[in-house]
Short mmCIF file of C-alpha atoms in Angstrom, two decimals:
data_model
loop_
_atom_site.label_atom_id
_atom_site.label_comp_id
_atom_site.label_asym_id
_atom_site.label_seq_id
_atom_site.Cartn_x
_atom_site.Cartn_y
_atom_site.Cartn_z
CA MET A 1 -15.90 16.57 37.35
CA PRO A 2 -19.72 16.77 36.87
CA VAL A 3 -21.53 13.31 36.97
CA ASP A 4 -22.95 13.78 33.53
CA ALA A 5 -19.53 14.56 32.08
CA THR A 6 -17.75 12.33 29.62
CA PRO A 7 -15.05 10.42 30.97
CA ASP A 8 -11.61 10.80 29.71
CA PRO A 9 -10.51 7.61 27.79
CA TYR A 10 -6.80 8.11 29.08
CA ALA A 11 -7.80 8.48 32.53
CA ASN A 12 -6.98 5.52 34.77
CA PRO A 13 -8.21 3.38 35.97
CA MET A 14 -10.25 2.68 33.21
CA THR A 15 -11.52 -0.72 31.68
CA PHE A 16 -11.45 -1.51 28.01
CA GLY A 17 -15.24 -1.98 27.98
CA THR A 18 -15.51 1.57 29.13
CA ARG A 19 -12.98 2.98 26.40
CA LEU A 20 -14.72 1.05 24.16
CA GLN A 21 -18.11 2.59 24.90
CA ILE A 22 -16.72 5.94 25.11
CA LEU A 23 -14.76 5.87 21.55
CA ARG A 24 -18.01 4.06 20.00
CA GLN A 25 -20.22 6.86 21.22
CA HIS A 26 -18.07 9.58 20.13
CA ARG A 27 -18.02 8.19 16.64
CA GLY A 28 -21.90 8.35 16.92
CA MET A 29 -21.94 4.54 16.29
CA THR A 30 -24.43 1.99 17.47
CA ARG A 31 -23.46 -1.40 19.27
CA GLU A 32 -25.28 -3.09 15.93
CA VAL A 33 -23.02 -1.33 13.89
CA LEU A 34 -19.89 -1.86 15.70
CA ALA A 35 -20.90 -5.45 16.14
CA GLY A 36 -21.17 -5.88 12.38
CA LEU A 37 -17.69 -4.29 11.62
CA ILE A 38 -15.84 -6.29 14.02
CA GLY A 39 -17.96 -9.75 13.48
CA MET A 40 -19.04 -10.22 16.89
CA SER A 41 -22.80 -10.18 18.34
CA VAL A 42 -24.41 -7.11 19.92
CA GLU A 43 -24.59 -8.97 23.15
CA TRP A 44 -20.80 -9.52 23.01
CA VAL A 45 -20.33 -5.69 22.43
CA LYS A 46 -22.86 -4.76 25.33
CA ARG A 47 -21.23 -7.24 27.82
CA VAL A 48 -17.64 -5.99 26.94
CA GLU A 49 -18.97 -2.47 27.56
CA GLY A 50 -20.60 -3.47 30.62
CA GLY A 51 -17.57 -5.00 32.27
CA ARG A 52 -18.67 -8.85 32.05
CA ILE A 53 -16.21 -9.66 29.51
CA GLU A 54 -12.57 -8.69 30.17
CA GLU A 55 -10.31 -7.22 27.42
CA PRO A 56 -10.41 -9.27 24.52
CA GLY A 57 -7.57 -10.91 22.48
CA LEU A 58 -5.00 -8.84 20.38
CA SER A 59 -6.70 -9.68 17.20
CA THR A 60 -10.23 -8.52 18.39
CA VAL A 61 -8.48 -5.13 19.77
CA LEU A 62 -7.29 -4.63 16.33
CA ARG A 63 -10.65 -5.18 14.73
CA CYS A 64 -12.22 -2.77 17.32
CA ALA A 65 -9.56 -0.15 16.64
CA GLU A 66 -9.78 -0.27 12.75
CA ALA A 67 -13.93 0.03 13.00
CA LEU A 68 -13.41 2.92 15.51
CA ARG A 69 -10.51 4.62 13.33
CA VAL A 70 -8.17 4.43 16.39
CA ARG A 71 -4.61 4.55 15.42
CA ASP A 72 -2.92 4.31 19.08
CA LEU A 73 -4.07 1.26 20.48
CA SER A 74 -3.63 3.15 24.20
CA GLU A 75 -7.01 4.58 23.54
CA LEU A 76 -8.46 1.31 24.06
CA THR A 77 -6.03 -0.40 26.36
CA GLY A 78 -4.36 2.18 28.23
CA ARG A 79 -0.94 0.73 26.99
CA SER A 80 1.19 2.65 24.23
CA MET A 81 0.87 0.59 21.04
CA ASN A 82 0.13 1.49 17.57
CA ALA A 83 -2.86 0.05 15.49
CA PRO A 84 -1.62 -1.31 11.97
CA LEU A 85 -4.83 0.23 10.59
CA PHE A 86 -3.06 0.21 6.82
CA GLN A 87 -2.29 -3.57 7.19
CA GLY A 88 -4.70 -5.75 5.69
CA PRO A 89 -5.75 -9.43 6.57
CA GLY A 90 -3.07 -11.96 5.67
CA HIS A 91 -3.35 -13.45 1.98
CA PRO A 92 -3.76 -17.16 1.99
CA ARG A 93 -0.61 -17.09 -0.42
CA LEU A 94 1.28 -15.05 2.45
CA ALA A 95 2.75 -18.25 4.16
CA ALA A 96 4.02 -19.66 1.10
CA VAL A 97 5.69 -16.64 0.17
CA ARG A 98 7.04 -16.01 3.55
CA ALA A 99 8.40 -19.70 3.43
CA ALA A 100 10.06 -18.53 0.31
CA VAL A 101 11.76 -15.72 1.77
CA ASP A 102 12.75 -17.34 4.65
CA ALA A 103 14.40 -20.48 3.19
CA LEU A 104 18.08 -20.59 3.26
CA PRO A 105 19.48 -19.45 -0.15
CA PHE A 106 21.05 -22.51 -1.37
CA GLY A 107 20.45 -25.68 -2.00
CA THR A 108 20.72 -28.58 -4.56
CA SER A 109 18.41 -29.25 -7.55
CA ALA A 110 18.50 -32.43 -10.11
CA ALA A 111 17.38 -30.06 -12.86
CA ALA A 112 19.75 -27.65 -14.44
CA PRO A 113 20.05 -24.44 -12.82
CA PRO A 114 17.56 -21.76 -14.79
CA ARG A 115 19.44 -19.15 -16.85
CA ALA A 116 18.84 -15.50 -16.11
CA GLU A 117 17.24 -14.70 -19.42
CA HIS A 118 14.83 -17.43 -18.64
CA LEU A 119 13.72 -16.14 -15.50
CA ALA A 120 13.59 -12.64 -17.08
CA ALA A 121 10.83 -13.80 -19.28
CA ARG A 122 8.88 -15.38 -16.38
CA LEU A 123 9.18 -12.12 -14.60
CA ALA A 124 7.95 -10.45 -17.73
CA VAL A 125 4.92 -12.79 -17.41
CA ALA A 126 4.42 -12.26 -13.66
CA TRP A 127 4.49 -8.49 -14.15
CA GLN A 128 1.96 -8.60 -16.88
CA SER A 129 -0.41 -10.91 -14.78
CA ARG A 130 -0.03 -8.33 -12.02
CA HIS A 131 -1.27 -5.53 -14.16
CA SER A 132 -4.08 -7.58 -16.25
CA ALA A 133 -5.44 -9.70 -13.33
CA PRO A 134 -8.26 -8.57 -10.84
CA ASN A 135 -7.10 -11.05 -8.54
CA HIS A 136 -3.42 -10.18 -9.07
CA ARG A 137 -2.12 -10.89 -5.42
CA GLU A 138 -3.37 -14.35 -5.91
CA ILE A 139 -1.75 -14.96 -9.34
CA VAL A 140 1.73 -13.31 -8.34
CA GLY A 141 1.72 -14.91 -4.77
CA GLY A 142 1.50 -18.30 -6.60
CA LEU A 143 4.49 -17.42 -8.54
CA LEU A 144 6.76 -16.00 -6.25
CA PRO A 145 7.73 -19.08 -4.21
CA GLY A 146 9.30 -20.55 -7.23
CA LEU A 147 10.64 -17.27 -8.69
CA ILE A 148 12.57 -16.84 -5.49
CA ARG A 149 13.93 -20.06 -5.20
CA ASP A 150 15.26 -20.27 -9.13
CA ALA A 151 16.64 -16.80 -8.90
CA HIS A 152 18.71 -17.99 -5.97
CA LEU A 153 19.81 -21.12 -7.96
CA ALA A 154 20.63 -19.01 -10.87
CA VAL A 155 22.99 -16.75 -8.78
CA GLN A 156 24.55 -19.57 -7.11
CA HIS A 157 25.37 -21.40 -10.25
CA ALA A 158 26.43 -18.64 -12.55
CA GLU A 159 29.45 -19.63 -14.48
CA THR A 160 30.64 -16.07 -15.42
CA PRO A 161 30.84 -12.69 -14.05
CA ALA A 162 28.59 -11.31 -16.40
CA ASP A 163 25.87 -14.15 -15.91
CA TRP A 164 26.33 -13.80 -12.14
CA ARG A 165 25.59 -9.90 -12.33
CA ALA A 166 22.56 -10.68 -14.70
CA ALA A 167 21.07 -13.32 -12.14
CA GLN A 168 21.58 -10.67 -9.47
CA ALA A 169 19.41 -8.17 -11.52
CA VAL A 170 16.80 -10.69 -11.89
CA LEU A 171 17.04 -11.73 -8.08
CA SER A 172 16.64 -7.99 -7.39
CA GLU A 173 13.68 -7.66 -9.53
CA THR A 174 12.09 -10.82 -7.99
CA TYR A 175 12.27 -9.13 -4.47
CA SER A 176 10.89 -6.25 -6.03
CA LEU A 177 7.59 -8.01 -7.12
CA SER A 178 7.35 -9.55 -3.53
CA GLN A 179 7.19 -6.19 -2.17
CA PHE A 180 4.12 -5.51 -4.21
CA PHE A 181 2.49 -8.82 -2.96
CA LEU A 182 3.47 -7.77 0.45
CA ALA A 183 2.15 -4.55 0.54
CA TYR A 184 -0.37 -3.91 3.24
CA GLN A 185 0.10 -7.47 4.50
CA PRO A 186 0.45 -7.95 8.50
CA ASP A 187 4.21 -8.91 8.32
CA ALA A 188 6.17 -5.47 8.40
CA SER A 189 9.43 -7.26 9.10
CA LEU A 190 9.18 -9.66 6.06
CA LEU A 191 8.71 -6.61 3.69
CA TRP A 192 11.67 -4.75 5.01
CA ARG A 193 13.85 -8.00 4.62
CA VAL A 194 12.79 -8.06 0.83
CA ALA A 195 13.34 -4.43 0.42
CA GLU A 196 16.85 -4.89 1.50
CA ARG A 197 17.67 -7.93 -0.35
CA SER A 198 16.35 -6.15 -3.31
CA MET A 199 18.78 -3.51 -2.69
CA VAL A 200 21.74 -5.67 -1.90
CA ALA A 201 21.20 -7.88 -5.25
CA ALA A 202 20.77 -4.50 -7.15
CA ALA A 203 23.78 -3.18 -5.97
CA GLN A 204 25.88 -6.46 -6.76
CA SER A 205 24.25 -6.43 -10.52
CA VAL A 206 25.19 -2.74 -11.19
CA ASP A 207 22.33 -2.75 -13.42
CA PRO A 208 20.96 0.89 -13.16
CA HIS A 209 17.50 -0.38 -13.94
CA ALA A 210 17.35 -3.00 -10.97
CA ILE A 211 19.03 -0.02 -8.77
CA GLY A 212 16.52 2.38 -9.72
CA VAL A 213 13.63 0.18 -8.94
CA SER A 214 15.11 -1.19 -5.69
CA ALA A 215 15.44 2.54 -4.52
CA TRP A 216 12.19 3.33 -5.50
CA LEU A 217 10.68 0.82 -3.50
CA MET A 218 12.74 1.20 -0.63
CA ALA A 219 11.90 5.02 -0.51
CA GLN A 220 8.11 3.96 -0.33
CA ALA A 221 9.12 1.52 2.42
CA HIS A 222 10.59 4.38 4.55
CA ARG A 223 7.70 6.98 3.62
CA ASP A 224 4.92 4.42 4.59
CA SER A 225 6.70 3.80 7.83
CA GLY A 226 5.66 7.45 9.12
CA PRO A 227 7.39 11.02 9.61
CA GLY A 228 10.49 9.54 11.08
CA HIS A 229 11.56 7.76 8.00
CA TYR A 230 10.88 10.79 5.63
CA ASP A 231 14.53 11.88 5.77
CA ALA A 232 15.71 8.26 5.12
CA ALA A 233 12.73 8.15 2.04
CA ASP A 234 14.46 11.43 0.68
CA ALA A 235 17.89 10.30 0.89
CA VAL A 236 17.31 7.41 -0.89
CA THR A 237 15.52 8.87 -3.84
CA ARG A 238 18.33 11.50 -3.82
CA GLN A 239 21.16 9.03 -4.01
CA ALA A 240 19.47 6.95 -6.64
CA LEU A 241 18.66 10.01 -8.88
CA GLU A 242 22.42 11.10 -8.43
CA HIS A 243 23.72 7.60 -9.40
CA LEU A 244 21.13 7.57 -12.48
CA ALA A 245 21.87 11.13 -13.83
CA PRO A 246 25.05 10.82 -15.78
CA LEU A 247 23.61 7.55 -17.37
CA LEU A 248 20.21 9.17 -18.64
CA PRO A 249 21.72 10.86 -21.97
CA ASP A 250 22.25 7.37 -23.06
CA ALA A 251 19.52 5.45 -21.34
CA ASP A 252 17.16 3.20 -22.79
CA ASP A 253 13.62 3.88 -21.95
CA ARG A 254 13.41 1.64 -18.81
CA VAL A 255 15.88 3.71 -17.12
CA LEU A 256 14.33 6.84 -18.28
CA ALA A 257 11.16 5.71 -16.63
CA ILE A 258 12.67 4.77 -13.33
CA ALA A 259 14.43 7.93 -13.06
CA GLY A 260 11.07 9.75 -13.57
CA ALA A 261 9.26 7.52 -11.06
CA LEU A 262 11.88 8.42 -8.41
CA GLU A 263 11.71 12.25 -9.21
CA PHE A 264 7.96 11.65 -8.43
CA GLU A 265 8.42 9.72 -5.32
CA ALA A 266 10.46 12.85 -3.86
CA GLY A 267 7.44 14.95 -4.74
CA TYR A 268 4.99 12.34 -3.03
CA THR A 269 7.14 12.46 0.21
CA ALA A 270 7.40 16.11 0.25
CA ALA A 271 3.64 16.25 -0.15
CA ARG A 272 3.55 14.06 3.18
CA ARG A 273 5.46 16.51 4.76
CA GLY A 274 2.99 19.25 3.60
CA SER A 275 5.77 21.12 1.49
CA LYS A 276 3.61 22.15 -1.40
CA GLY A 277 6.08 23.87 -3.72
CA THR A 278 8.46 21.32 -3.37
CA ALA A 279 5.91 18.50 -3.93
CA TRP A 280 4.71 20.21 -7.10
CA ARG A 281 8.06 21.19 -8.47
CA HIS A 282 9.19 17.52 -8.47
CA TRP A 283 5.76 16.44 -9.89
CA SER A 284 6.57 19.16 -12.95
CA LYS A 285 9.88 17.65 -13.33
CA ALA A 286 8.50 14.20 -13.29
CA SER A 287 5.96 15.23 -15.92
CA LYS A 288 8.67 16.68 -18.27
CA MET A 289 10.41 13.46 -17.88
CA ALA A 290 7.31 11.24 -18.84
CA LYS A 291 6.62 13.46 -21.86
CA ALA A 292 10.37 12.46 -23.27
CA LEU A 293 9.05 8.88 -23.28
CA PRO A 294 6.95 7.27 -26.29
CA GLY A 295 3.27 8.08 -25.70
CA ASP A 296 2.03 4.58 -25.19
CA TYR A 297 5.13 3.43 -23.11
CA PHE A 298 4.21 1.96 -19.60
CA HIS A 299 6.83 0.84 -17.30
CA PRO A 300 6.23 -2.58 -16.09
CA VAL A 301 7.24 -2.03 -12.47
CA THR A 302 6.31 1.68 -11.43
CA SER A 303 3.52 2.26 -14.12
CA PHE A 304 5.40 5.61 -14.75
CA SER A 305 4.10 6.89 -18.03
CA GLN A 306 2.41 10.06 -19.68
CA ALA A 307 -0.85 8.44 -18.36
CA ILE A 308 0.12 8.09 -15.06
CA MET A 309 0.89 11.54 -14.24
CA GLY A 310 -2.63 12.72 -14.08
CA ALA A 311 -3.17 10.18 -11.24
CA HIS A 312 0.03 11.27 -9.69
CA ALA A 313 -1.44 14.88 -9.58
CA VAL A 314 -4.27 13.89 -7.47
CA THR A 315 -1.84 11.89 -5.15
CA VAL A 316 -0.04 14.88 -4.46
CA ALA A 317 -3.21 17.12 -3.67
CA VAL A 318 -4.62 14.60 -1.70
CA GLU A 319 -1.47 14.27 0.48
CA LEU A 320 -1.46 18.11 0.96
CA HIS A 321 -5.12 17.81 1.99
CA ALA A 322 -6.52 19.81 -0.36
CA GLY A 323 -9.80 18.77 -0.94
CA GLY A 324 -10.65 21.06 -3.93
CA GLU A 325 -7.48 20.87 -5.86
CA SER A 326 -7.73 16.94 -5.69
CA VAL A 327 -11.33 17.11 -7.34
CA ARG A 328 -10.09 19.26 -9.90
CA GLN A 329 -6.86 17.20 -10.56
CA ALA A 330 -9.26 14.16 -10.89
CA ALA A 331 -11.41 15.73 -13.23
CA ARG A 332 -8.32 16.33 -15.54
CA ALA A 333 -7.14 12.73 -15.12
CA ASP A 334 -8.12 10.24 -17.30
CA ALA A 335 -8.18 6.89 -15.30
CA THR A 336 -9.26 4.87 -18.62
CA THR A 337 -5.68 5.60 -20.18
CA ILE A 338 -3.82 3.36 -17.37
CA PRO A 339 -3.63 0.03 -18.56
CA SER A 340 -2.95 -1.66 -15.09
CA ARG A 341 -5.96 -2.91 -13.02
CA PRO A 342 -4.18 -2.31 -9.65
CA ARG A 343 -2.76 0.96 -10.49
CA ARG A 344 -5.98 2.27 -12.02
CA ALA A 345 -7.68 0.92 -8.73
CA ARG A 346 -5.29 2.57 -6.57
CA HIS A 347 -5.90 6.01 -8.60
CA ARG A 348 -9.72 5.32 -8.05
CA ILE A 349 -8.71 5.11 -4.44
CA GLU A 350 -6.88 8.45 -4.14
CA GLU A 351 -9.64 10.04 -6.14
CA ALA A 352 -12.09 8.62 -3.14
CA ARG A 353 -9.73 10.39 -0.71
CA GLY A 354 -10.21 13.54 -2.49
CA TYR A 355 -13.84 13.52 -2.87
CA GLN A 356 -13.80 12.90 0.77
CA LEU A 357 -11.67 15.77 1.62
CA ASP A 358 -14.11 17.90 -0.26
CA ASN A 359 -17.14 16.69 1.46
CA GLN A 360 -18.43 14.77 -1.56
CA PRO A 361 -18.78 11.32 0.61
CA ASP A 362 -21.24 9.93 -1.85
CA VAL A 363 -19.01 10.53 -4.80
CA ALA A 364 -16.14 8.88 -2.82
CA ILE A 365 -18.34 5.80 -2.34
CA ALA A 366 -19.26 5.64 -6.26
CA THR A 367 -15.32 6.01 -7.00
CA LEU A 368 -14.53 3.27 -4.49
CA GLU A 369 -17.01 1.02 -6.31
CA LYS A 370 -14.79 1.89 -9.48
CA ALA A 371 -11.93 0.85 -7.92
CA HIS A 372 -13.51 -2.65 -6.65
CA GLU A 373 -14.66 -3.23 -10.27
CA ALA A 374 -10.95 -2.57 -11.73
CA ALA A 375 -9.15 -4.69 -9.16
CA PRO A 376 -11.05 -5.98 -5.84
CA GLU A 377 -7.69 -7.16 -4.38
CA THR A 378 -6.50 -4.05 -4.77
CA ILE A 379 -9.29 -2.05 -2.51
CA ARG A 380 -9.43 -4.98 -0.13
CA TYR A 381 -6.03 -4.66 1.07
CA ASN A 382 -5.84 -0.83 0.95
CA GLY A 383 -6.02 0.97 4.24
CA TYR A 384 -7.01 4.15 2.99
CA ALA A 385 -10.07 2.44 1.23
CA LYS A 386 -10.94 0.43 4.08
CA SER A 387 -10.88 3.71 6.71
CA LEU A 388 -12.95 5.61 4.35
CA LEU A 389 -15.57 2.81 3.71
CA LEU A 390 -15.52 2.10 7.80
CA GLU A 391 -16.46 5.59 8.08
CA GLU A 392 -19.44 5.83 5.70
CA CYS A 393 -21.09 2.47 7.09
CA SER A 394 -21.70 4.43 10.23
CA ALA A 395 -22.91 7.80 8.12
CA ARG A 396 -25.98 9.57 9.30
CA SER A 397 -27.41 9.26 5.77
CA ALA A 398 -29.30 6.00 5.59
CA GLY A 399 -28.77 5.63 1.82
CA ARG A 400 -25.04 6.35 2.26
CA ARG A 401 -24.67 3.84 5.01
CA GLU A 402 -26.29 1.32 3.05
CA ARG A 403 -24.31 1.81 0.07
CA ALA A 404 -21.07 1.95 1.81
CA SER A 405 -22.23 -1.47 3.84
CA ARG A 406 -22.99 -3.36 0.40
CA LEU A 407 -19.43 -2.52 -1.05
CA ALA A 408 -17.97 -3.20 2.44
CA VAL A 409 -19.47 -6.57 2.11
CA LYS A 410 -18.05 -7.13 -1.22
CA VAL A 411 -14.53 -6.13 0.09
CA GLY A 412 -14.77 -8.37 2.56
CA LEU A 413 -14.85 -5.87 5.74
CA LEU A 414 -18.41 -6.90 6.73
CA ALA A 415 -19.95 -10.23 7.02
CA ALA A 416 -22.79 -10.87 4.44
#
């Protein structure tokens, strides 16, 4: 190999510092920028790259991987490990929610056990708070421990089979709410436990809405786990839709909506696979199902509605990596009609991804700013938004780099 050639970062032996330097230079990133992104000093980066500091701890390695947009930690460490780029920092409420989930599901209470209908009312308030509050994770995280505890109490103390099934439906939905809180949190095993418990409780409730919601979230958990889980995601959505199909002629709006949401999820997974025709066929069917709902209807869990289908079209185009189509769909969608703040922010993030695919990075950053205005906690914990921002923090354009850095400070990716 010529003496001036770039070393192969996979060659052995090679130190962590050498790998870090190669990947940093490959990204066109200065030591100053990398230091700011990972919260360390420029001198620290220099010392690591020079071999005067050995490989740091795992948390610092993960920050380096995130800043350099490395998915496989072997690029940095030489050992095969997957970097959880799309997991955010742990929310302050995470420990309390984890403790509530991990607690033994039985106990005694001097107070009368809560009734399922009272818990359902509390859940409705929690869902409304999630949709309306900019700091929705903080609010939901504060409510979940009590809801989880009381939902289990309601199941244990149910006096009739009907009460027991109603309590199981509430317990399932409580775990569904937990999944929204746990998305992008650094505890994948906890997310899976919650998803599985939601499915079990839903099956025991025999409530079609609870079954649909738990299946909708389980399909997402599989899909977001990577290509190896796409078949499982498809199986969950297919089986749930088959279960709901005979009930739809006499179903209420909630069940019709969850069926539509599941139909779109099938299209979402197809888009992840790159199956363009299948993805858009599912989207079209879901759009027809949305049009059968009242114009102002908005499903409290999935956000399925007529208003959301434009946002769903953007997601399909983005997942198919079709930049031009993503931008065209974004122009047709009206984000202002989405009443949920976190869902509106999520849509803005998807729009930003589309603009990035279409080589419009300045518009992408402006769109992320709108996402931050809608729901700061959504963008803070969203891996796609973080990845896009980190990339633009090292852009060649000074103006774009400065704008991205300002937003990165607001989001919490960079120190002020």
